[in-house]
Short mmCIF file of C-alpha atoms and ligand atoms in Angstrom, two decimals:
data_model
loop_
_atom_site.label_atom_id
_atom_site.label_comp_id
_atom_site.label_asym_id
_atom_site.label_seq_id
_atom_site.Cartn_x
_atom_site.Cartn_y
_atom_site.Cartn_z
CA UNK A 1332 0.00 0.00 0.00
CA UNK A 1333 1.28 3.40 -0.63
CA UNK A 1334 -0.20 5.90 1.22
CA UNK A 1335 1.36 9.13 0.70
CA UNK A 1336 0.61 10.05 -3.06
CA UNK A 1337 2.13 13.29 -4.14
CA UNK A 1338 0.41 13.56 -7.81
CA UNK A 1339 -2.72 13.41 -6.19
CA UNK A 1340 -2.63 16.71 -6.03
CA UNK A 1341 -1.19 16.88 -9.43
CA UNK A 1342 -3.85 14.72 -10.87
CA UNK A 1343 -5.88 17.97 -13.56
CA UNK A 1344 -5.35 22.01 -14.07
CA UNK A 1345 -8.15 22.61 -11.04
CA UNK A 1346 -6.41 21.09 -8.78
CA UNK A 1347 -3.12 22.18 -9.88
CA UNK A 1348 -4.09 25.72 -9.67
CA UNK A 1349 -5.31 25.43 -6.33
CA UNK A 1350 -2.04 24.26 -4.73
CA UNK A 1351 0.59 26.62 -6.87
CA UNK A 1352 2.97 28.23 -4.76
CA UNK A 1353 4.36 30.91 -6.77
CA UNK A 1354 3.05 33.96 -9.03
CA UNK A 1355 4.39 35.73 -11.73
CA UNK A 1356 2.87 39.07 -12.59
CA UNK A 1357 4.47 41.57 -15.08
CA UNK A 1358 3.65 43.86 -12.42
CA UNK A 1359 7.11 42.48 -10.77
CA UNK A 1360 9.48 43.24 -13.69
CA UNK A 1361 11.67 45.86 -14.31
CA UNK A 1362 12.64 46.15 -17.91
CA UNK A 1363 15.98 47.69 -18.28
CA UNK A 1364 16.62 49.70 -21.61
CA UNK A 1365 19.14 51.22 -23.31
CA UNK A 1366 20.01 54.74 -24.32
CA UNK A 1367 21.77 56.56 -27.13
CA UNK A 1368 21.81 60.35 -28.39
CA UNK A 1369 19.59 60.97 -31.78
CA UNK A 1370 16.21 60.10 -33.29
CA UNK A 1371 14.90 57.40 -34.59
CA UNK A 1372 17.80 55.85 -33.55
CA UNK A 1373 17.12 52.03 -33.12
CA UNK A 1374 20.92 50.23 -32.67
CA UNK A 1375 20.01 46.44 -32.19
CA UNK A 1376 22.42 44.83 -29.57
CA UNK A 1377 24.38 42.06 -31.51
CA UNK A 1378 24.75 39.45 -28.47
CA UNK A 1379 20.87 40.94 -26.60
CA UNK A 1380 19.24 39.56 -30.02
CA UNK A 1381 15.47 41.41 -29.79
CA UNK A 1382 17.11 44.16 -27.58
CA UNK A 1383 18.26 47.86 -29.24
CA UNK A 1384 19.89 51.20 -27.82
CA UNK A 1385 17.19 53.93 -28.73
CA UNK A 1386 17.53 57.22 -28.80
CA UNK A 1387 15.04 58.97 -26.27
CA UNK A 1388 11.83 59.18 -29.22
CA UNK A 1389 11.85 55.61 -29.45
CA UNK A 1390 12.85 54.92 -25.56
CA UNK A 1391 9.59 56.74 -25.35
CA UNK A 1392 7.39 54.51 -27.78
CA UNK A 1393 8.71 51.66 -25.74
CA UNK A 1394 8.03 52.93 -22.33
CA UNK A 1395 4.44 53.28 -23.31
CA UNK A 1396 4.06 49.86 -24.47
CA UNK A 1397 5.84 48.49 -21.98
CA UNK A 1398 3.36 50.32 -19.45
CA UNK A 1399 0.09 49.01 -21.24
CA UNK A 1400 1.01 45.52 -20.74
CA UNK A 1401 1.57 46.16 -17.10
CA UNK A 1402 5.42 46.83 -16.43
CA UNK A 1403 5.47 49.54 -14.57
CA UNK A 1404 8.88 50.53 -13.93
CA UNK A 1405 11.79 50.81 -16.10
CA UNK A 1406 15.60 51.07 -15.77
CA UNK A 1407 17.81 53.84 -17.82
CA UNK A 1408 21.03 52.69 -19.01
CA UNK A 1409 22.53 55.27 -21.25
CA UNK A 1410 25.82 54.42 -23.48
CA UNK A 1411 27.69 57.87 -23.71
CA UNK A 1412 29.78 59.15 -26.45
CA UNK A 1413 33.11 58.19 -26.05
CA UNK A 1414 34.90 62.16 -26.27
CA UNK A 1415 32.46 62.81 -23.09
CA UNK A 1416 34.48 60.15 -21.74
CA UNK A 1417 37.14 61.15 -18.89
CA UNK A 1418 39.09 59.95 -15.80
CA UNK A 1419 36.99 62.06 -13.57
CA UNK A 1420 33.72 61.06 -15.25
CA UNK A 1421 32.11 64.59 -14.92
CA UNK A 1422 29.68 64.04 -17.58
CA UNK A 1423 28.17 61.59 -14.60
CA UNK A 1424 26.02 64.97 -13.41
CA UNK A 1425 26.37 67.13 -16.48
CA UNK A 1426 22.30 68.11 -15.86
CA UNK A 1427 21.83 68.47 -19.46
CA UNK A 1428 23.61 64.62 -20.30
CA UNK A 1429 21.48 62.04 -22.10
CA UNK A 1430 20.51 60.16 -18.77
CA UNK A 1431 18.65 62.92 -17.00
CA UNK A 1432 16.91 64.15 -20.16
CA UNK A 1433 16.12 60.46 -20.52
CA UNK A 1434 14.67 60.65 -16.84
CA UNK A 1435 12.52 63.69 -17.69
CA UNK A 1436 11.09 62.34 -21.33
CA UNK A 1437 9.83 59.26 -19.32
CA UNK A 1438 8.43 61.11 -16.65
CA UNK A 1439 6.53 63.43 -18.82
CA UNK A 1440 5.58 61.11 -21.38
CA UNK A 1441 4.58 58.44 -19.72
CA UNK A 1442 2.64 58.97 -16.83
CA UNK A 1443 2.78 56.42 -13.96
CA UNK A 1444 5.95 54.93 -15.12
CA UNK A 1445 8.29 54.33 -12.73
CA UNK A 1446 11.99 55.23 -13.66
CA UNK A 1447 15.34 54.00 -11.60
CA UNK A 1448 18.42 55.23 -12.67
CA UNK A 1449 21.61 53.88 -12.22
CA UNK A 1450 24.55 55.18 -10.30
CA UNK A 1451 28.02 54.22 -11.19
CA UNK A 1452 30.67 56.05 -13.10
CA UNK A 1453 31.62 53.21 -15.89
CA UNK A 1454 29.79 54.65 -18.61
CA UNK A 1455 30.84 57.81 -18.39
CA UNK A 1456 34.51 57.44 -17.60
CA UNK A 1457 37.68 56.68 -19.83
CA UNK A 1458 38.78 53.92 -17.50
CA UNK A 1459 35.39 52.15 -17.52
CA UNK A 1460 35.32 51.37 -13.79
CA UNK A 1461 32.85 52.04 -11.67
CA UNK A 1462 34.51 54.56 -9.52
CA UNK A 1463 38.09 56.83 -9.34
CA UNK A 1464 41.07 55.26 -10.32
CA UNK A 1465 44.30 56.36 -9.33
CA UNK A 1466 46.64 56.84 -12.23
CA UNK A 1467 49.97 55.78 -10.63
CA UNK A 1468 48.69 52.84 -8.58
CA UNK A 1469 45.31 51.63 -10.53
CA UNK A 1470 43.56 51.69 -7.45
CA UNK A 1471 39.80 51.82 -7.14
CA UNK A 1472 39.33 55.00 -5.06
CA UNK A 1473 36.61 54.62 -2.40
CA UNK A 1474 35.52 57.96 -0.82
CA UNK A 1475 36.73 60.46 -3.08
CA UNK A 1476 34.52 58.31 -5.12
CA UNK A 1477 31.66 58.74 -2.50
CA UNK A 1478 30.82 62.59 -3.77
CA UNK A 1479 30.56 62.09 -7.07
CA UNK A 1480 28.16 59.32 -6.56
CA UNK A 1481 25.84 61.18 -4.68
CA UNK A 1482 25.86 64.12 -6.61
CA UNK A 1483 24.53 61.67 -9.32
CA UNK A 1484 22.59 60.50 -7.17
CA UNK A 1485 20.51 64.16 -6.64
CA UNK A 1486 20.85 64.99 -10.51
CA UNK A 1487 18.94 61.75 -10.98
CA UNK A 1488 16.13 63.02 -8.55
CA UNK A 1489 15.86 66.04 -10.06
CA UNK A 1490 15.41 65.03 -13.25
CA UNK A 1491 12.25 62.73 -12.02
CA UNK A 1492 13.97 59.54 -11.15
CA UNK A 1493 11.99 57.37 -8.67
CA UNK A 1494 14.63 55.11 -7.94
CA UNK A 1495 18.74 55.38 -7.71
CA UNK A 1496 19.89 52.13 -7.97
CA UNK A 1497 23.90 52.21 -7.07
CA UNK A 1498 25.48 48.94 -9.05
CA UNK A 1499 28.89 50.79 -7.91
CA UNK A 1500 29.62 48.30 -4.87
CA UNK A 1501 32.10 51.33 -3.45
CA UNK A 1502 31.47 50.87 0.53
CA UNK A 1503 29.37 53.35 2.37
CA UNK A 1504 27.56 54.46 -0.40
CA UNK A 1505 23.99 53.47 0.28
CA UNK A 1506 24.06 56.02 3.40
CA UNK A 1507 26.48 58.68 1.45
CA UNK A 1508 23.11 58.76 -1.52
CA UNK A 1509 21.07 58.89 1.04
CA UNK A 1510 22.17 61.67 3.28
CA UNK A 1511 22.58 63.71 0.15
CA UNK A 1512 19.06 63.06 -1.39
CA UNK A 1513 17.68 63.61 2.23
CA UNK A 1514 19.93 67.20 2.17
CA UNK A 1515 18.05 67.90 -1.78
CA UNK A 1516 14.61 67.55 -0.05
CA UNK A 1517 13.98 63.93 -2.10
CA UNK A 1518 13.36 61.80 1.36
CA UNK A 1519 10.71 60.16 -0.71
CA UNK A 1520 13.42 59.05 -4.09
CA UNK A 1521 13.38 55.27 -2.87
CA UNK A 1522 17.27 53.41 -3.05
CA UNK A 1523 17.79 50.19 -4.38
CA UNK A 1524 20.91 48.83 -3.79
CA UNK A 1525 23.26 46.62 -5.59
CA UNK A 1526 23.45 44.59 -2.50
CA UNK A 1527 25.05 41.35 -3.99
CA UNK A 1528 26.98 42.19 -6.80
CA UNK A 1529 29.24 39.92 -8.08
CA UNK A 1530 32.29 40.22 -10.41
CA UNK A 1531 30.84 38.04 -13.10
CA UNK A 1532 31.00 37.06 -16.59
CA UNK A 1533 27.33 37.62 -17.63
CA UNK A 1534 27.55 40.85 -17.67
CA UNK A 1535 29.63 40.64 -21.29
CA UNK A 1536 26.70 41.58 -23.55
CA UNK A 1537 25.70 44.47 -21.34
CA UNK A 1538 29.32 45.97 -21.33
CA UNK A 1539 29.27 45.59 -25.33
CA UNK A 1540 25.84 47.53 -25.36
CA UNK A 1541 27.21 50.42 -23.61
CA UNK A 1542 31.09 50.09 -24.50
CA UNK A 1543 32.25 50.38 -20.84
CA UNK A 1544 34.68 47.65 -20.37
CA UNK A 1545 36.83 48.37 -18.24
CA UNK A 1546 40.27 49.26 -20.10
CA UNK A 1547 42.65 48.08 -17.37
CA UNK A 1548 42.34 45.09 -15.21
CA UNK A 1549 38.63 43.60 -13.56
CA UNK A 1550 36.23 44.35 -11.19
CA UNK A 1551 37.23 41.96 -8.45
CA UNK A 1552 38.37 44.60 -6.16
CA UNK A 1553 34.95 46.15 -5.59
CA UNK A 1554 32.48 43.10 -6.73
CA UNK A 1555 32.29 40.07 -5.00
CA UNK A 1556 33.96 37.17 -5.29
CA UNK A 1557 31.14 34.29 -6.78
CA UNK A 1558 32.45 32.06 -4.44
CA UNK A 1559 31.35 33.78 -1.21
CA UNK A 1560 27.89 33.89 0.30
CA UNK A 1561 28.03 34.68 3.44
CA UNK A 1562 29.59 38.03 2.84
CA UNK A 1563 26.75 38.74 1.37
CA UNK A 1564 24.78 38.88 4.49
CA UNK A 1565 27.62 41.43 5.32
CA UNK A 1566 26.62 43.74 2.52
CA UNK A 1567 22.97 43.30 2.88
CA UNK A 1568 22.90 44.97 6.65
CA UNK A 1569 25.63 47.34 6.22
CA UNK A 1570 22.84 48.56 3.17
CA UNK A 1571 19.55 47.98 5.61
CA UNK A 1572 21.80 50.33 8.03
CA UNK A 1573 22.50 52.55 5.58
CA UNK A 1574 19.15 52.93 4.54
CA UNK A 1575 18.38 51.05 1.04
CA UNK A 1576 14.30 50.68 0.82
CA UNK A 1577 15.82 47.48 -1.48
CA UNK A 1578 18.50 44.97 -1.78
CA UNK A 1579 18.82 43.31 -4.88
CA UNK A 1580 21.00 40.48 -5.91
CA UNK A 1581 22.96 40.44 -9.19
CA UNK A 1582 23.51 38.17 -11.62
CA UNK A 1583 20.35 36.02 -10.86
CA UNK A 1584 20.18 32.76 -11.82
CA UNK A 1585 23.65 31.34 -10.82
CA UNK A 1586 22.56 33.11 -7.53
CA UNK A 1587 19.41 32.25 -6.33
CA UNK A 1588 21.04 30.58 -3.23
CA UNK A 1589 21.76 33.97 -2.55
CA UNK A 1590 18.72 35.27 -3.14
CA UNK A 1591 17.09 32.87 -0.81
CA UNK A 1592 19.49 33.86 2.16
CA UNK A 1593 18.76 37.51 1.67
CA UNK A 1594 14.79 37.01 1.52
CA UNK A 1595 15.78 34.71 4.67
CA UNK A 1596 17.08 37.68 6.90
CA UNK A 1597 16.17 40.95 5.55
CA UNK A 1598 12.86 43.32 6.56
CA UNK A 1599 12.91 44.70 3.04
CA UNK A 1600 11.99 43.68 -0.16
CA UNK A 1601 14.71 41.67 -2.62
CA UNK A 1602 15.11 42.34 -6.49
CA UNK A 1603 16.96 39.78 -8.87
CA UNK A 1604 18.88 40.91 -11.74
CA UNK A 1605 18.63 38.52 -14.97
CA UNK A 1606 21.41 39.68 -16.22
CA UNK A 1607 22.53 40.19 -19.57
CA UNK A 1608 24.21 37.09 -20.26
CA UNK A 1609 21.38 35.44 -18.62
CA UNK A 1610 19.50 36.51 -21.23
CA UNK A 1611 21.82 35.79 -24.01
CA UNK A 1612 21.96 32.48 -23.46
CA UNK A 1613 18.30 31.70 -23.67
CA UNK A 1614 18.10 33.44 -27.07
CA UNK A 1615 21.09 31.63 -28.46
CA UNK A 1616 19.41 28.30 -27.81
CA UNK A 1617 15.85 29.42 -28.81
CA UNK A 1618 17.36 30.83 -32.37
CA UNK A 1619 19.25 27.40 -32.60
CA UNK A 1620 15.85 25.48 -31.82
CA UNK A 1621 17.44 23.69 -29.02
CA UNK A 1622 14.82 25.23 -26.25
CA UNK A 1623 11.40 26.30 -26.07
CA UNK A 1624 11.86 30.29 -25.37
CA UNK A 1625 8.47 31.14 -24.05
CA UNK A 1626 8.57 28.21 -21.83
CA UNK A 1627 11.95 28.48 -20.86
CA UNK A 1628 11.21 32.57 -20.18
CA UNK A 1629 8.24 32.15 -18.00
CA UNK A 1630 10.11 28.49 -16.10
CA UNK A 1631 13.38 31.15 -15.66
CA UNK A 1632 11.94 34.35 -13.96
CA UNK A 1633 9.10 31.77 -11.99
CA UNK A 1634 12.49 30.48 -10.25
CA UNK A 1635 13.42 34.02 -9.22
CA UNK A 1636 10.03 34.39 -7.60
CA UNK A 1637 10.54 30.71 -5.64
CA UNK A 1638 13.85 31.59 -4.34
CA UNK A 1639 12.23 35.05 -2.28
CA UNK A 1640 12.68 37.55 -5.68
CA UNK A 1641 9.89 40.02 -4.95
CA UNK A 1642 11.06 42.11 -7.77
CA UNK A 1643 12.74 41.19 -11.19
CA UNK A 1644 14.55 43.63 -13.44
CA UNK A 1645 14.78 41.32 -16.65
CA UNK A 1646 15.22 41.87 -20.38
CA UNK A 1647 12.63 39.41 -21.04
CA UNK A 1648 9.83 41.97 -18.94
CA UNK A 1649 7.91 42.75 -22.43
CA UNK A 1650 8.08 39.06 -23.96
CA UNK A 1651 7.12 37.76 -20.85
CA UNK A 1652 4.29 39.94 -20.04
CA UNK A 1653 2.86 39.47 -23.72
CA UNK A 1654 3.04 35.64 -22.36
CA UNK A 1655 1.63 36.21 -18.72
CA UNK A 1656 -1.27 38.24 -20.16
CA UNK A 1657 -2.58 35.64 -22.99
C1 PBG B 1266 27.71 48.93 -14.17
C2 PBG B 1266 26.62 47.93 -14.40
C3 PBG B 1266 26.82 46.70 -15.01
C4 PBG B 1266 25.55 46.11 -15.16
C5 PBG B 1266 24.62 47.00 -14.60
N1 PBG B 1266 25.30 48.13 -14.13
C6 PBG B 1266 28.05 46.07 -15.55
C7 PBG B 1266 29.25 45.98 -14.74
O1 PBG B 1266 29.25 46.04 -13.51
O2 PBG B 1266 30.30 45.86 -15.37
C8 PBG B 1266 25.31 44.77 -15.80
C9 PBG B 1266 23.93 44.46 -16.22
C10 PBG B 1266 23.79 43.32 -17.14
O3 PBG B 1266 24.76 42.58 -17.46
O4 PBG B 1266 22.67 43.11 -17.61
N2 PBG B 1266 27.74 49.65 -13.04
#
């Protein structure tokens, strides 16, 4: 006799239904976009096949579909011309730069639409790191690169940003932001962090999107190592301290035991990043035939959700909310 029967309650769609753990709404994604200088500028991404950098026109078009099929929020990424490119990485909160008149389309054109911007210096400076380097040693300043950060930071909310998500992983800079949006009258401009940020190699397509390898040497100094977790839980309250509203962890799917261990211990909300790589790989086998994209889309980012991800910033938001909503 066997007693205990699992696929009873696996036994029709009813039933099913009833005992499904896990929900995937495109009300969770983030979509992350791309942005270049011009109009009608589409530039397709060669390795983020269905992906382009727009100029802000069509980043506008995009937005608003994005919105009607229920993604809410989007993420600005802009790649900057390489002679605004420099070791101190001014152009960073040059008010009138692409990103903050990115910002401001959005928010006027698209009402409701959330917009988090990104704060890091790689894609505006000439060493494509994310903070100061110091010319005779190569080191990856800290606090000098604190200011410039934060002045970002308050450019960003001034141009309409509802977000600042710092993917810079210099230390101290959750409460540095913070302090100086607070200062700028923008207590309500909400900080995700880059909690979890690892130096990884899925974020190749993204760096070829924006052109901001770095020229000299890796990230390991400031991103973490992939082979630590616990120091995660290091980073994640040092950022609840610091006051992040919330952590995310980045890449995602090689790190979902990580996202599980934040969700385990933090009062805040967790984001996952499906990262671009992530997302490379999935097309490269769906164009080959040798997976079944939709499926494989909606089985990925349903993982996120069962490891704790309450919030997903993905490049598959638009595909997979055309999915979710059939
Ligand atoms: C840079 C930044 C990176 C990504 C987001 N912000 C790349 C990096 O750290 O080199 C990667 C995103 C992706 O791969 O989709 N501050």
């Amino acid at each position: 006799m066997i007693f205990h029967r699992p696929r009873r309650n696996r036994q029709n769609e009813v039933i099913r239904s009833m005992v499904k753990e896990t929900f995937l709404l495109p009300e969770h994604f983030i979509a992350p976009l791309f942005v270049i200088e011009g109009k009608n500028q589409i530039i397709p991404i060669k390795s983020m096949p269905g992906h382009s950098r727009l100029s802000i026109d069509e980043l506008i078009k995009e937005a608003k579909e994005l919105y009607s099929l229920g993604v809410k929020c989007v993420a600005l990424f802009p790649a900057i011309d390489d002679k605004l490119k420099t070791p101190d990485a001014r152009e960073a909160y040059n008010r009138e730069g692409l990103n903050f008149r990115a910002i401001r389309a959005i928010k006027e054109s698209v009402p409701g639409m959330l917009v988090m911007a990104d704060v890091a210096l790689d894609p505006y400076s000439s060493e494509g790191h994310d903070g100061l380097v110091d010319p005779k040693t190569g080191e990856i300043l800290n606090d000098p690169t604190l200011d410039i950060l934060a002045k970002q930071a308050v450019c960003e909310a001034h141009a309409g940003a509802d977000i600042i998500g710092p993917s810079d992983m210099m230390d101290g800079r959750v409460g540095h932001i913070r302090r100086a949006l607070d200062e700028s009258s923008f207590q309500n401009t909400l900080i995700m962090s880059y909690t979890a940020k690892y130096a990884s190699a899925y974020y190749g397509p993204f760096r070829e999107a924006l052109d901001s390898a770095p020229k000299k040497g890796d990230k390991k100094t400031y991103q973490m190592d992939p082979a630590n977790s616990t120091e995660a839980l290091r980073e994640a309250e040092l950022d609840i301290e610091e006051g992040a509203d919330i952590l995310m962890v980045k890449p995602g799917l090689p790190y979902l035991d990580i996202i599980y261990r934040l969700k385990e211990m933090s009062p805040i909300p967790v984001a996952a990043y499906n990262v671009s790589g992530e997302y490379a790989m999935v097309k490269a086998a769906a164009q080959n035939g040798w997976i079944d994209n939709d499926k494989v889309i909606l089985e990925t980012l349903t993982s996120f959700r069962r490891a704790g991800a309450d919030i997903i910033l993905t490049y598959f938001a638009k595909e997979a909310a055309r999915l979710l909503n059939r």
